[in-house]
CSV table of C-alpha atoms in Angstrom, one decimal:
chain,number,residue,atom,x,y,z
A,5,UNK,CA,0.0,0.0,0.0
A,6,UNK,CA,1.0,3.6,-0.4
A,7,UNK,CA,0.1,6.6,1.7
A,8,UNK,CA,0.8,10.3,1.2
A,9,UNK,CA,0.1,13.0,3.7
A,10,UNK,CA,0.5,16.7,3.1
A,11,UNK,CA,2.2,18.9,5.7
A,12,UNK,CA,0.4,22.1,6.7
A,13,UNK,CA,2.2,24.9,8.5
A,14,UNK,CA,0.5,28.1,9.4
A,15,UNK,CA,-2.5,27.2,7.2
A,16,UNK,CA,-0.2,26.7,4.1
A,17,UNK,CA,0.6,23.3,2.5
A,18,UNK,CA,4.4,23.2,2.7
A,19,UNK,CA,5.3,19.6,1.8
A,20,UNK,CA,4.5,16.0,2.3
A,21,UNK,CA,5.5,12.7,3.8
A,22,UNK,CA,4.9,9.3,2.2
A,23,UNK,CA,5.2,5.6,2.9
A,24,UNK,CA,5.2,2.6,0.6
A,25,UNK,CA,4.4,-0.5,2.6
A,26,UNK,CA,5.3,-4.0,1.3
A,27,UNK,CA,4.8,-6.8,3.8
A,28,UNK,CA,6.3,-5.7,7.1
A,29,UNK,CA,8.5,-3.0,5.6
A,30,UNK,CA,7.7,0.7,5.0
A,31,UNK,CA,9.9,2.9,2.8
A,32,UNK,CA,9.4,6.5,3.7
A,33,UNK,CA,10.2,9.9,2.2
A,34,UNK,CA,9.7,13.5,3.1
A,35,UNK,CA,9.7,16.7,1.1
A,36,UNK,CA,9.4,20.3,2.4
A,37,UNK,CA,9.4,23.4,0.2
A,38,UNK,CA,12.5,25.5,0.3
A,39,UNK,CA,10.9,28.5,2.1
A,40,UNK,CA,10.0,26.3,5.0
A,41,UNK,CA,13.2,24.3,5.3
A,42,UNK,CA,15.3,24.6,8.4
A,43,UNK,CA,12.3,25.0,10.8
A,44,UNK,CA,12.2,21.3,11.9
A,45,UNK,CA,9.0,20.7,9.9
A,46,UNK,CA,10.3,17.7,8.0
A,47,UNK,CA,11.7,16.1,11.2
A,48,UNK,CA,8.4,16.5,13.0
A,49,UNK,CA,6.4,15.2,10.1
A,50,UNK,CA,8.7,12.2,9.5
A,51,UNK,CA,8.6,11.4,13.3
A,52,UNK,CA,4.8,11.4,13.2
A,53,UNK,CA,4.8,9.1,10.2
A,54,UNK,CA,7.2,6.7,11.8
A,55,UNK,CA,5.1,6.7,15.0
A,56,UNK,CA,2.0,5.9,13.0
A,57,UNK,CA,3.8,3.1,11.1
A,58,UNK,CA,5.1,1.6,14.4
A,59,UNK,CA,2.0,-0.5,15.0
A,60,UNK,CA,1.8,-1.5,11.3
A,61,UNK,CA,5.3,-2.6,10.2
A,62,UNK,CA,8.5,-3.9,11.7
A,63,UNK,CA,11.0,-2.2,9.5
A,64,UNK,CA,11.3,1.4,8.2
A,65,UNK,CA,13.8,2.4,5.4
A,66,UNK,CA,14.6,5.5,3.6
A,67,UNK,CA,17.1,6.4,0.8
A,68,UNK,CA,19.0,9.6,1.5
A,69,UNK,CA,21.7,11.3,-0.6
A,70,UNK,CA,24.8,11.5,1.5
A,71,UNK,CA,25.4,15.2,0.6
A,72,UNK,CA,21.9,16.2,1.7
A,73,UNK,CA,22.7,17.3,5.3
A,74,UNK,CA,19.2,18.2,6.3
A,75,UNK,CA,17.7,14.9,5.1
A,76,UNK,CA,20.4,13.0,6.9
A,77,UNK,CA,19.5,14.9,10.1
A,78,UNK,CA,15.8,14.0,9.6
A,79,UNK,CA,16.6,10.3,9.1
A,80,UNK,CA,18.7,10.4,12.3
A,81,UNK,CA,16.0,12.2,14.2
A,82,UNK,CA,13.4,9.5,13.5
A,83,UNK,CA,15.8,6.7,14.6
A,84,UNK,CA,17.0,5.5,11.2
A,85,UNK,CA,20.7,4.4,11.0
A,86,UNK,CA,22.8,4.5,7.8
A,87,UNK,CA,23.6,1.0,6.6
A,88,UNK,CA,26.5,1.8,4.2
A,89,UNK,CA,24.5,0.3,1.3
A,90,UNK,CA,24.3,2.7,-1.6
A,91,UNK,CA,21.7,2.6,-4.3
A,92,UNK,CA,21.7,5.0,-7.2
A,93,UNK,CA,23.9,7.4,-5.2
A,94,UNK,CA,21.7,7.3,-2.0
A,95,UNK,CA,22.4,5.6,1.3
A,96,UNK,CA,19.9,3.2,2.6
A,97,UNK,CA,18.9,4.1,6.2
A,98,UNK,CA,17.2,1.5,8.4
A,99,UNK,CA,15.1,1.3,11.5
A,100,UNK,CA,14.1,-2.1,13.0
A,101,UNK,CA,11.1,-1.3,15.1
A,102,UNK,CA,11.1,-4.7,16.9
A,103,UNK,CA,14.7,-4.1,18.1
A,104,UNK,CA,14.3,-0.3,18.3
A,105,UNK,CA,17.6,0.0,16.4
A,106,UNK,CA,19.2,-0.8,13.1
A,107,UNK,CA,19.6,-4.4,12.3
């Protein structure tokens, strides 16, 4: 299944979070418009998404470009850990919800 939620800030739609769920794994992503970046919005929205997914899946993954400092910080904030695996220039980040850590 696939879910997509918009992010509203101050009555304005500023971005979205999404999850693609296959079996017990969810692959997540987040996007926030440039004028609203740096305000913690992506981190808060991604944390809410991971919290919602916690009762539905056992593993959460995200692909993040290593040079995108803000997205790396968001991944870290929600508990994802870089695996060192690189796919199309992006690092695979992982959160095992059963263990509460990467694995």
